[in-house]
Phi, psi and omega in degrees: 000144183252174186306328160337319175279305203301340180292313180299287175335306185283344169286329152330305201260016180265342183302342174300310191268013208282037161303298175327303177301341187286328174287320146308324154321277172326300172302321178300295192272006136310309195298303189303313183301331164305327210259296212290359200289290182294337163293005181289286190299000152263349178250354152272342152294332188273330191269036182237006155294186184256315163327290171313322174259350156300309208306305162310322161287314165160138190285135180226120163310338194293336185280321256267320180275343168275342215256341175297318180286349178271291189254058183318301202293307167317309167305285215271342162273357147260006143304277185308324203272325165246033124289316152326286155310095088256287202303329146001270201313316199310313194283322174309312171291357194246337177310298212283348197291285190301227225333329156329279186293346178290300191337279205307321183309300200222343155083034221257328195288102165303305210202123223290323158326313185276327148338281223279339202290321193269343192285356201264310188300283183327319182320303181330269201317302174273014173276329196273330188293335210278318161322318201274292153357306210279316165343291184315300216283336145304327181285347175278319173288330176296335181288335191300281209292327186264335162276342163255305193308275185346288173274003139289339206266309178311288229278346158332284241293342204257337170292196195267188160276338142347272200307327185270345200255312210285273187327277185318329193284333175299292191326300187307332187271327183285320166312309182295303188263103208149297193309307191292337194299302200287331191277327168291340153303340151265345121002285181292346186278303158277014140262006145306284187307326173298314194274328213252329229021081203256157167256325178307121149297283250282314165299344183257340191264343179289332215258339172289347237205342180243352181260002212245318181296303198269026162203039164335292161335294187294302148004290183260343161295330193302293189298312150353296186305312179265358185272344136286335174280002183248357153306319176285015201246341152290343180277324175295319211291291202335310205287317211277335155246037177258332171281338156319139158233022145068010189256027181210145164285326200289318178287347164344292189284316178315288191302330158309321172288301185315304157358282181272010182271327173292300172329296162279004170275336180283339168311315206253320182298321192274354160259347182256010160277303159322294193293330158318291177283324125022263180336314184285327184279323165289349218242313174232117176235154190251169188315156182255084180245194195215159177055211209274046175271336183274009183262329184259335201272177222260145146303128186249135185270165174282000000 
């Protein structure tokens, strides 16, 4: 099978399960209500400022450090309050990872109760891959900036600005994917620990990192695939709503449905990241060994 299929397949199997996506809508907008719920009284204290009305005419950086110093306290409680929601959302996401994969998997979820049931037996395991993640992911950027950036950015300094402008722009791309190189390598990493039932974060990412070399092509067209249909599919929302001009309830309300309509197409691509490759790693599976024996040893087919 080539990624075309595997893509196609897993779109098959999440409309059979597209439950899942509903249980994610629903946990997602618990969350948001939970999280904007205690921020109402500071942002109806901020829009009864002078703040709230510069912003309607129109915002100057140049204002930024007094209006910081006047409404410190405000600033710093939607500072804190969405730093919170990030780290929030992040645990949330990392809780829903086992329930995902019972979906896609074994098709295992009756109901959101046997959902909530699998992302909790799981959670452990993948909060420690999410620990183990976060390192790689400096190191990748540090490699990125002293290895990419960096000596691209000299050979700018000397060019025209056409031409400097070119260079970054390289820079920036080579950067995207190096970023996508690491979030699919843990992609695989958490359909190891899954598949595998594994307890090792650290052993399902040596063994996602030797199924990822060694079949590397196939790998990154699959991944290709949807991480293009979900660029475009953030470039439709951006263009479809930038054509809103938002000054009526009925467009409001208009915009609001595209809103959630974006939300669950975005919804069903980050499960169709997961349910492809899922699809692609069972369709070819490898020997089961463990530790850094799995960076040498050969794939075997059945």
């Amino acid at each position: 099978m080539n990624a075309r299929s595997h893509f196609s397949e897993a779109q098959k199997n999440i409309f059979r399960n597209r439950a899942v996506i509903g249980y994610l809508y629903l946990i997602n907008l618990l969350l948001a209500i939970a999280m904007t719920l205690p921020m109402v009284s500071n942002i109806e204290a901020l829009a009864s400022t002078a703040f709230a009305k510069d912003l309607i005419d129109g915002f100057f950086l140049d204002y930024l450090p007094d209006y910081w110093q006047i409404y410190s306290p405000a600033f710093a409680t939607a500072m804190r309050f969405s730093l919170s929601f990030a780290a929030l959302y992040v645990i949330i996401n990392v809780f829903l990872m086992g329930g995902i994969f019972a979906t896609i998997a074994h098709s295992a979820t009756e109901g959101i109760r046997e959902f909530l049931y699998a992302s909790a037996t799981f959670f452990g395991r993948y909060f420690r891959l999410f620990l183990l993640a976060l390192p790689f992911l400096v190191l990748f950027l540090v490699s990125f900036a002293l290895g990419i950036l960096a000596p691209l950015s000299s050979i700018a300094e000397s060019l025209q600005p056409d031409s400097a402008n070119r260079i970054y722009i390289i820079a920036l791309v080579l950067g995207f994917l190096l970023l996508n190189a690491w979030g699919m390598l843990f992609d695989y990493s958490k359909i190891v620990l899954f598949a595998q039932n594994r307890k090792s974060a650290f052993k399902s990412f040596l063994s996602a990192t030797a199924f990822v070399l060694k079949n590397v092509l196939k790998c990154s067209r699959l991944y290709l695939i949807n991480l293009t249909i979900l660029c475009l599919l953030f470039i439709s929302y951006f263009a479809l709503e930038s054509t809103i001009p938002n000054t009526t309830l009925l467009q409001t309300f208009g915009l609001f449905v595209i809103q959630q309509i974006f939300i669950v197409a975005r919804l069903w691509m980050k499960v169709s990241f997961f349910a492809s490759q899922h699809h692609f790693y069972t369709y070819v599976p490898e020997p089961k060994t463990s530790g850094l024996r799995e960076l040498f040893t050969s794939a075997q087919r059945p």
